[in-house]
Short mmCIF file of C-alpha atoms and ligand atoms in Angstrom, two decimals:
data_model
loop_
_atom_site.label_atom_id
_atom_site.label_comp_id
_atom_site.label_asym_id
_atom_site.label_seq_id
_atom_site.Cartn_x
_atom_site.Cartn_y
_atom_site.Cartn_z
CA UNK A 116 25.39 -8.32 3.34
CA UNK A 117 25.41 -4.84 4.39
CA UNK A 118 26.89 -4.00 7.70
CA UNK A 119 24.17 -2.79 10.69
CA UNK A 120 24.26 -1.57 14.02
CA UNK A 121 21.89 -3.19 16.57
CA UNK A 122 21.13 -0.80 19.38
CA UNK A 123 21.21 -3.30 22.46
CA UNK A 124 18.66 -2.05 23.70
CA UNK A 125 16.03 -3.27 21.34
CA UNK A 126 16.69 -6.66 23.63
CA UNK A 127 14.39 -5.31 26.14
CA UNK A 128 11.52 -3.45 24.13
CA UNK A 129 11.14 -6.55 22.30
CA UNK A 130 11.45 -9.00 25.17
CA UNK A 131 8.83 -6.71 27.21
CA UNK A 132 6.24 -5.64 23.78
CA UNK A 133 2.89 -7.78 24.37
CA UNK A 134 0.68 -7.88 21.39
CA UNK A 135 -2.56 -7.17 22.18
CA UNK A 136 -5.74 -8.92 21.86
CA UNK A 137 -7.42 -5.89 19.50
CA UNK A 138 -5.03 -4.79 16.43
CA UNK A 139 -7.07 -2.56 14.05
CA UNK A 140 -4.82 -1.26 11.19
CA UNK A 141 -1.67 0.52 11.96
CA UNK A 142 -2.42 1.56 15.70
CA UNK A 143 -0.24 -0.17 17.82
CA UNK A 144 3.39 -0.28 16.56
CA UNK A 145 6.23 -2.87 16.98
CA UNK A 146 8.85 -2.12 19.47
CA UNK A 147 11.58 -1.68 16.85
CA UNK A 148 12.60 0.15 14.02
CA UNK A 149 15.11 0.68 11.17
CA UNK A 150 16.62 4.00 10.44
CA UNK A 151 19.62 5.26 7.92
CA UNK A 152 20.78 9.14 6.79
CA UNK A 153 21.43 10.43 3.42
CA UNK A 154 24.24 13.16 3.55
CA UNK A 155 27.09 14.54 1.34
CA UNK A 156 25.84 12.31 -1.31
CA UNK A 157 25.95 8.70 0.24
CA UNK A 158 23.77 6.77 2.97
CA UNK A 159 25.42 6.06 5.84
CA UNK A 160 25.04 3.35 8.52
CA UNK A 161 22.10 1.04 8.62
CA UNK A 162 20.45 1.08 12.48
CA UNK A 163 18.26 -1.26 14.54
CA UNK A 164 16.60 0.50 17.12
CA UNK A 165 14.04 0.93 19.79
CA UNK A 166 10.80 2.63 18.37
CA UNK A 167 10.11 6.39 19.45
CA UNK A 168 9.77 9.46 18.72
CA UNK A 169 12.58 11.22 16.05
CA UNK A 170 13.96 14.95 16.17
CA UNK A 171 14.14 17.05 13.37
CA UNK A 172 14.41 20.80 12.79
CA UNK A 173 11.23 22.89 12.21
CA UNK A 174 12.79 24.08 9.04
CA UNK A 175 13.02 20.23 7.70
CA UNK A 176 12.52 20.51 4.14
CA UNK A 177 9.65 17.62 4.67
CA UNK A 178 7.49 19.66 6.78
CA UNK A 179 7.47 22.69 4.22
CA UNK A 180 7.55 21.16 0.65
CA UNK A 181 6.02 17.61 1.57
CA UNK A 182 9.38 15.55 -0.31
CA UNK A 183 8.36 12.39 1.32
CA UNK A 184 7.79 9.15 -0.08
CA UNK A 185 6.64 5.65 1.31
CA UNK A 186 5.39 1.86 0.49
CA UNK A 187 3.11 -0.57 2.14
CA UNK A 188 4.14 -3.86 2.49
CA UNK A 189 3.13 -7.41 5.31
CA UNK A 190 4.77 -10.29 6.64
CA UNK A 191 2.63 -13.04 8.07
CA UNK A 192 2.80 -15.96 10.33
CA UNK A 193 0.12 -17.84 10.33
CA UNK A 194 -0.44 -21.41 11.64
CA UNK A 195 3.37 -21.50 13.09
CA UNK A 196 4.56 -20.93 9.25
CA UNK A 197 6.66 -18.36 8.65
CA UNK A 198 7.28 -15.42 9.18
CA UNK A 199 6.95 -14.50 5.07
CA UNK A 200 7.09 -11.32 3.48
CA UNK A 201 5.45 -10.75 0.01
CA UNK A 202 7.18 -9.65 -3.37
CA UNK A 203 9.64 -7.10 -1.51
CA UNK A 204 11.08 -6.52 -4.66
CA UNK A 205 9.14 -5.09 -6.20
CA UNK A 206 8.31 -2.29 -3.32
CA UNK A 207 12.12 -1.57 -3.73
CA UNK A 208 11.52 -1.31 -7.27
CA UNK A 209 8.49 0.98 -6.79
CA UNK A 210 10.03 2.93 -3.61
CA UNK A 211 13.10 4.60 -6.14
CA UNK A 212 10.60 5.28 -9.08
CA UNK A 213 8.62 7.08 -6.37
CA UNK A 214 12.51 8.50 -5.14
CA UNK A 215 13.04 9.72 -8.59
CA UNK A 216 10.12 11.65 -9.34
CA UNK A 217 9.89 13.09 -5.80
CA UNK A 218 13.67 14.03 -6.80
CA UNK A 219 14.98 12.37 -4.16
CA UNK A 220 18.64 9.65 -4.40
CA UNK A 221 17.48 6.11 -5.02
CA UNK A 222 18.34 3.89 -1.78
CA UNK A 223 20.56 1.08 -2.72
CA UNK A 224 18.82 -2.73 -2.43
CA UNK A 225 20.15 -3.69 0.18
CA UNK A 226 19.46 -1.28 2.82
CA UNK A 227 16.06 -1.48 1.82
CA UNK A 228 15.66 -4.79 1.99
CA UNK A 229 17.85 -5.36 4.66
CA UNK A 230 16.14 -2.86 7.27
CA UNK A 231 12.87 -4.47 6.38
CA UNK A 232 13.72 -7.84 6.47
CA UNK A 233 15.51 -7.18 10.27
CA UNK A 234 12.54 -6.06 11.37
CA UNK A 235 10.49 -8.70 10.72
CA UNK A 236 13.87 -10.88 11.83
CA UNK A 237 13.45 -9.65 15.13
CA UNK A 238 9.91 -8.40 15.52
CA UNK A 239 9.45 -12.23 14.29
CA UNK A 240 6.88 -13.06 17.82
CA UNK A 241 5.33 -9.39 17.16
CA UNK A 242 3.71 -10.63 13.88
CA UNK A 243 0.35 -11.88 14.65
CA UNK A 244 -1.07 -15.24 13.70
CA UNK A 245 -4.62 -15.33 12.38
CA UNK A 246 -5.25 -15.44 8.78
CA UNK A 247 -6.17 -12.29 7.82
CA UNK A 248 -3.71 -10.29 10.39
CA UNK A 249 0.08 -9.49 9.44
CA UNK A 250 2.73 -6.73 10.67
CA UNK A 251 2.19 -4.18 8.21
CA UNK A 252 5.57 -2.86 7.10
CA UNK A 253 6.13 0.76 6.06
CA UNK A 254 9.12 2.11 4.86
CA UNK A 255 9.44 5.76 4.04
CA UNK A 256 11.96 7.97 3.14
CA UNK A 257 11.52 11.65 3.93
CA UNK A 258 13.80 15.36 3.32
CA UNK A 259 15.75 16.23 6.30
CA UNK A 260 17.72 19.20 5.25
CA UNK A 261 17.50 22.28 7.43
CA UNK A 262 16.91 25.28 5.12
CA UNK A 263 13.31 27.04 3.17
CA UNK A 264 14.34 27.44 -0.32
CA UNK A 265 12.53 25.58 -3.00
CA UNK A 266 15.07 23.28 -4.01
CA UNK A 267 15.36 19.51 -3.06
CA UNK A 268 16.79 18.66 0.31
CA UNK A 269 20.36 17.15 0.18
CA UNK A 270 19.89 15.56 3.41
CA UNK A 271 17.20 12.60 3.78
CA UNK A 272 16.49 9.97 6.42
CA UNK A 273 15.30 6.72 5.10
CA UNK A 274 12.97 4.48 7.92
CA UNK A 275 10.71 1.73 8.35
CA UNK A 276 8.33 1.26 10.78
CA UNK A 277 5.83 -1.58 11.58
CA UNK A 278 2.51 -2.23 13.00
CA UNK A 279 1.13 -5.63 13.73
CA UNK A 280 -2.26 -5.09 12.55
CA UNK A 281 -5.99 -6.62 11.75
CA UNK A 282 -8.11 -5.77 8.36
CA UNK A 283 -8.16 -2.85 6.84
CA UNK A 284 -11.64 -3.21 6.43
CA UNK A 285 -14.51 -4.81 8.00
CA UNK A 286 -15.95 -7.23 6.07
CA UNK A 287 -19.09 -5.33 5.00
CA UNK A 288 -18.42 -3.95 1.60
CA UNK A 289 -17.35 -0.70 0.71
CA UNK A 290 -19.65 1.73 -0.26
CA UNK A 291 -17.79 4.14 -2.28
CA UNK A 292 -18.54 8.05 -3.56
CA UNK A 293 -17.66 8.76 -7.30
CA UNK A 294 -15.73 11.62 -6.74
CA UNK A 295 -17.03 14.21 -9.56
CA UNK A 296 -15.52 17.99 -8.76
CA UNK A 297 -12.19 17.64 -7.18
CA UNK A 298 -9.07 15.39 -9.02
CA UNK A 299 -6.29 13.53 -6.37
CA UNK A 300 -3.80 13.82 -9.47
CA UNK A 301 -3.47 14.64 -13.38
CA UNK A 302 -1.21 14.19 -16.15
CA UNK A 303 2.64 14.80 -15.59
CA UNK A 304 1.82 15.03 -11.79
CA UNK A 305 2.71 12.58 -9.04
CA UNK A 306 -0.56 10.06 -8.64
CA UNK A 307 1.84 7.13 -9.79
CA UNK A 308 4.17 7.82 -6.95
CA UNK A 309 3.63 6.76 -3.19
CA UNK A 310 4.66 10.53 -2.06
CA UNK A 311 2.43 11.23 1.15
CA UNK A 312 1.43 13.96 -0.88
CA UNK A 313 -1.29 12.26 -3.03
CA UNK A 314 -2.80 10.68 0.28
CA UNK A 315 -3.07 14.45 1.77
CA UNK A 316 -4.86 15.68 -1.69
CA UNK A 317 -7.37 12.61 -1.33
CA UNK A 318 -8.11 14.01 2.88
CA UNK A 319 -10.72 16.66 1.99
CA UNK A 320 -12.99 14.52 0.00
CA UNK A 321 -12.80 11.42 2.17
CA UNK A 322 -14.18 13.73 4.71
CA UNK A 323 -17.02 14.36 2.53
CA UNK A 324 -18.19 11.11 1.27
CA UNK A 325 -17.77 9.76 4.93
CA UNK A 326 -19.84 12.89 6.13
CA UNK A 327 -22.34 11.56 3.37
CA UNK A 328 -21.94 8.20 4.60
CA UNK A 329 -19.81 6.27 2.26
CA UNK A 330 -16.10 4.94 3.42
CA UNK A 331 -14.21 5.17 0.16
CA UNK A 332 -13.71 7.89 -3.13
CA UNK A 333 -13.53 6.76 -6.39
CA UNK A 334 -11.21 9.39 -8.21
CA UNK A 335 -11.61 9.86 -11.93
CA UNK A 336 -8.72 11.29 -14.74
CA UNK A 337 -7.64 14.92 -13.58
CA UNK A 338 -8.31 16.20 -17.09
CA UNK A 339 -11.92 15.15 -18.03
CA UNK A 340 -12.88 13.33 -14.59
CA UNK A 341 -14.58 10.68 -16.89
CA UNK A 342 -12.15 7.78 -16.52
CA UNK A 343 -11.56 5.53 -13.33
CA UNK A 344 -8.42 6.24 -12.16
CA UNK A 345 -7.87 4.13 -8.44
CA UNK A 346 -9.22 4.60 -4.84
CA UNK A 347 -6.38 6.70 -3.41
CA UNK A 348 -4.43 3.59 -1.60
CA UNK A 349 -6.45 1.16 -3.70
CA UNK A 350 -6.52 -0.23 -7.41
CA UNK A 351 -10.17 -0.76 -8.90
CA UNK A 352 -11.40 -3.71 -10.47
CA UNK A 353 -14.48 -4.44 -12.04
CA UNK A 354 -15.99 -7.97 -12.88
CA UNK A 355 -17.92 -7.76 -16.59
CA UNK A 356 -19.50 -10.52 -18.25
CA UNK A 357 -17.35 -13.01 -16.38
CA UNK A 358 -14.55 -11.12 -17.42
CA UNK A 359 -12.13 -8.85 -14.88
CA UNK A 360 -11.55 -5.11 -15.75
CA UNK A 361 -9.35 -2.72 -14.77
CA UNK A 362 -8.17 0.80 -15.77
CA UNK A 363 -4.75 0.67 -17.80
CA UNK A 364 -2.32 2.03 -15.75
CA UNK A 365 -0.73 5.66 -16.90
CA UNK A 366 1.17 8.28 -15.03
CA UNK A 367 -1.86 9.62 -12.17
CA UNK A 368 -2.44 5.56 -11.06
CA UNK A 369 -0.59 3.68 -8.52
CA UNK A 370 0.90 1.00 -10.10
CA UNK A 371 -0.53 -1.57 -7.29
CA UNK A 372 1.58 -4.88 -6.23
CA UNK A 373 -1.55 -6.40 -5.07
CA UNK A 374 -2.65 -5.24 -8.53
CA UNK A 375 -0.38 -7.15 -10.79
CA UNK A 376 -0.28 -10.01 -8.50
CA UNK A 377 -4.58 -10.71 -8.77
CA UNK A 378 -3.90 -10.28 -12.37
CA UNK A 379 -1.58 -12.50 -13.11
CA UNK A 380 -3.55 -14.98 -10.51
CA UNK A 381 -6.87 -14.23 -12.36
CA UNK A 382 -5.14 -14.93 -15.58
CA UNK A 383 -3.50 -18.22 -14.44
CA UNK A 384 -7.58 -19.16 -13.52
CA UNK A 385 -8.50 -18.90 -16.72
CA UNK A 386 -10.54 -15.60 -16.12
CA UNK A 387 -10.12 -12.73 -18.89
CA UNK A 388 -8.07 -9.85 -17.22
CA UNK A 389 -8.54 -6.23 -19.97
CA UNK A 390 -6.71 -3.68 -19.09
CA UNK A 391 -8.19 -0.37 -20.37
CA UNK A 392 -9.30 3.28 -20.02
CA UNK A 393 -12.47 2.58 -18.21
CA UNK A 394 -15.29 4.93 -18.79
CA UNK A 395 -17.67 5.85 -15.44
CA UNK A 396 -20.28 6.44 -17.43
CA UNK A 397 -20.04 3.15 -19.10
CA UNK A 398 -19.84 1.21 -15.81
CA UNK A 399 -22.54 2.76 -14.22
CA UNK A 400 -24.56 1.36 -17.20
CA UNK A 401 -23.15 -1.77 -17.04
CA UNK A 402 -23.76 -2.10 -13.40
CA UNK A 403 -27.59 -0.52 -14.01
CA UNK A 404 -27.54 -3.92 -16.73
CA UNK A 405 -26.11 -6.21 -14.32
CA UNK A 406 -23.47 -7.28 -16.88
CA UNK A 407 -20.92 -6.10 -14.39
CA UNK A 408 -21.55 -8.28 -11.32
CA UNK A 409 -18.39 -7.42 -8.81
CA UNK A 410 -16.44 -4.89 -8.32
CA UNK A 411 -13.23 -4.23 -5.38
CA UNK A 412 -10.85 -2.27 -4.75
CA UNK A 413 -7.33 -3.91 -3.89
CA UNK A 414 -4.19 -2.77 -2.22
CA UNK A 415 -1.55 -4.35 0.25
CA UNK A 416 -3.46 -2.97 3.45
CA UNK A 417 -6.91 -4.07 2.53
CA UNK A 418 -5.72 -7.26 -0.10
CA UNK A 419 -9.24 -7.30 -1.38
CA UNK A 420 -12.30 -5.54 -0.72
CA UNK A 421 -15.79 -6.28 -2.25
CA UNK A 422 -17.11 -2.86 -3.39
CA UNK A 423 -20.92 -3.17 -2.43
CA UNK A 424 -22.38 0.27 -4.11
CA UNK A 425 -21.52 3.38 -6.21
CA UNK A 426 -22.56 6.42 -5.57
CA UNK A 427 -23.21 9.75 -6.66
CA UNK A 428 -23.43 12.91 -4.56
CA UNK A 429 -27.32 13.58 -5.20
CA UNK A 430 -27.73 10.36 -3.94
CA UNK A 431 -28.30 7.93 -6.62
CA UNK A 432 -26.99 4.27 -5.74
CA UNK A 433 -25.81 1.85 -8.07
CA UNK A 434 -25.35 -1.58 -6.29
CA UNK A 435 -23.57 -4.31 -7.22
CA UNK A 436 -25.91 -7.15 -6.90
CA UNK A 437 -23.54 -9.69 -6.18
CA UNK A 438 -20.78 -7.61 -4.02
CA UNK A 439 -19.27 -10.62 -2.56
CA UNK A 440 -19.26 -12.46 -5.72
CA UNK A 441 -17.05 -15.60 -6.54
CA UNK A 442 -14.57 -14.14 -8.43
CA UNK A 443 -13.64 -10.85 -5.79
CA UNK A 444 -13.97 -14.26 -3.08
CA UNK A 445 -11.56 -16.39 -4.68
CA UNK A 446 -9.14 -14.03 -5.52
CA UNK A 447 -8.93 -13.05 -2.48
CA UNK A 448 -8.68 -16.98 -0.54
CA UNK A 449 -5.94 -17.46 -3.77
CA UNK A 450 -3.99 -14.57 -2.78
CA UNK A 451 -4.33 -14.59 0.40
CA UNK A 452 -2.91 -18.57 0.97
CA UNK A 453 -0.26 -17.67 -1.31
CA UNK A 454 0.90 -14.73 1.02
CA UNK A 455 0.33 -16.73 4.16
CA UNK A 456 2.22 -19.58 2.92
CA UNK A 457 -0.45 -21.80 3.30
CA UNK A 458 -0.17 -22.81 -0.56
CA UNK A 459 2.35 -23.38 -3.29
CA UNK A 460 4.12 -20.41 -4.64
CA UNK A 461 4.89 -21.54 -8.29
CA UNK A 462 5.57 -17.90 -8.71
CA UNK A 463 8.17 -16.82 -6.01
CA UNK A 464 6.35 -14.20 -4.76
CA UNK A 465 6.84 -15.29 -1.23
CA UNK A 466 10.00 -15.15 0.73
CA UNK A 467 11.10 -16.94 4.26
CA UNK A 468 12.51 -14.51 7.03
CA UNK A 469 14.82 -16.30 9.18
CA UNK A 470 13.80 -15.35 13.27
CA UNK A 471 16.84 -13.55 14.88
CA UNK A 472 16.97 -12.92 18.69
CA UNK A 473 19.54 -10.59 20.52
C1 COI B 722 -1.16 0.13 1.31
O1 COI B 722 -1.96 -0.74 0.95
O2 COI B 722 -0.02 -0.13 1.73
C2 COI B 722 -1.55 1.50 1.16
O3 COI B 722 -0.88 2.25 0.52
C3 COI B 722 -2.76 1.94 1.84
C4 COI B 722 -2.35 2.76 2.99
C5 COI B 722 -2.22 4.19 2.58
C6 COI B 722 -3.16 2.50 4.18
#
């Protein structure tokens, strides 16, 4: 157990925060939130505090050079159970691979852990209660040093913040834009980190496709654009003569929890899970065929979400007949009991977060 300063006056933001009856995703934030420094080569104290606005210099290395990192993670309380947060784990595991490249210091296990898990501790009445809702936890880790030359910061500030929020998504079905011309990453880049920096390169054509109507890209490789990479935020999946497909992860994909948790769920079902370099050109065919039935993306903020059409930019639609098919459906209800605690967890994916009150 790492030592950690409680402000006292978190006492009052939390005994005064009201959750309201409208969430959406990532709006309103909980009343708290966790906060330790990097400098001289070693993290220093671990805080609790009230939520609010930070101070940095406007020479920040962050707000030049973009050395920032984050992850995405829930806790949930539903039916009185709880609260329970989901593999956190493996978002440390993920948060220092995403450190490295971004060549920033790894952050030891237990502050991460620790900061997250006193949130939700103490925000324990702030996470909402339906199925479906959660507090949304995001850590992030960001360059505070105050200087311009292109070198990496020596001074960081490691936080997480957290939003009690709705779905991501209605419950439509996505309609998603193949995204032809421009690439969110490429070989030896960053796409397999969660750097804010690869969510920035994906802003431009989200504008487009939602200007043309769709709400999601689907990015191919960086080198040929003729391979599915992911859905900037999201993993891909694709059901295919009964059988679930995904693109083999290499160094421009987002190596998804939410991924390798449906997976290893879809593979415990019975259902064949392949793993390969998936060819656009190939599933469009396959969709035009109706061998390929479903297809979702996936990700911690929108678990699972039926894909309902691709498109291309001229227009063409190819629909996927049965969007809200049974295998995207019970994935999803599997998943989604096992991270609400409202099933058995032969896996130990799930962990208990014992309330604290000040
Ligand atoms: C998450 O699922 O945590 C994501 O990374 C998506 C987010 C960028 C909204």
């Amino acid at each position: 157990m790492i030592q950690v300063r409680i402000d006292p006056a978190i006492k009052n933001v939390i005994d005064n925060f009201r959750l309201p009856e409208n969430l959406g995703f990532g709006n309103i934030m909980a009343p708290i939130m966790a906060s330790c420094s990097y400098e001289n080569g070693k993290w220093g104290e671990l805080e609790i505090i009230p939520y609010g606005p930070i101070s940095m210099y406007p020479n920040a290395k962050v707000l030049h050079y973009a050395q920032e990192i984050f992850e995405g993670m829930k806790a949930y309380r539903i039916d009185g159970k709880g609260p329970f947060i989901f593999r956190p784990a493996e978002n440390f595991l993920r948060f220092n691979r995403s450190a490295e490249r971004m060549a920033m210091p790894h952050i030891p296990k237990d502050i991460f852990l620790q900061a997250t898990f006193d949130l939700i501790a103490y925000c324990s009445k702030v996470v909402p209660s339906h199925s479906g809702e959660s507090l949304y936890l995001r850590p992030f880790m960001f360059a505070t040093e105050e200087a311009l030359g292109i070198k990496p910061s020596e001074k960081f500030r490691f936080m997480v913040i957290a939003s009690p929020s709705g779905s991501y998504f209605t419950s439509e079905g996505l309609s998603v834009l193949i995204e032809r011309f421009a690439a969110r990453a490429f070989p030896g880049g960053t796409g397999f980190a969660k750097a804010g920096g690869n969510y920035a390169a994906s802003l431009l054509a989200a504008i487009k496709a939602k200007n043309m109507g769709y709400v999601q890209t689907l990015w191919l490789d960086g080198r040929e654009r003729k391979y599915i990479e992911e859905m900037s935020g999201m993993n891909f999946f694709a059901v295919i003569d009964g059988a679930l497909h995904t693109p083999l992860l290499n160094d421009s994909i987002l190596d998804g929890i939410t991924r390798r948790s449906i997976m290893t769920l879809a593979q415990d079902k019975g259902i064949n899970v392949i793993e390969r370099k998936m060819d656009i050109e190939e599933l469009l065919k396959d969709i035009k065929a109706e061998r390929c039935t479903e297809a979702f993306a996936c990700g911690t903020a929108a678990i699972i979400a039926p894909i309902n059409f691709l498109a291309e930019e001229n227009g063409e639609r190819f629909p996927l007949k049965n969007h809200e098919g049974k295998i995207s459906i019970e994935l999803r209800e599997d998943l989604l009991a096992l991270q609400e605690g409202r099933a058995k967890d032969p896996y130990h994916w799930v962990e208990y977060i014992e309330p604290k009150s000040i």
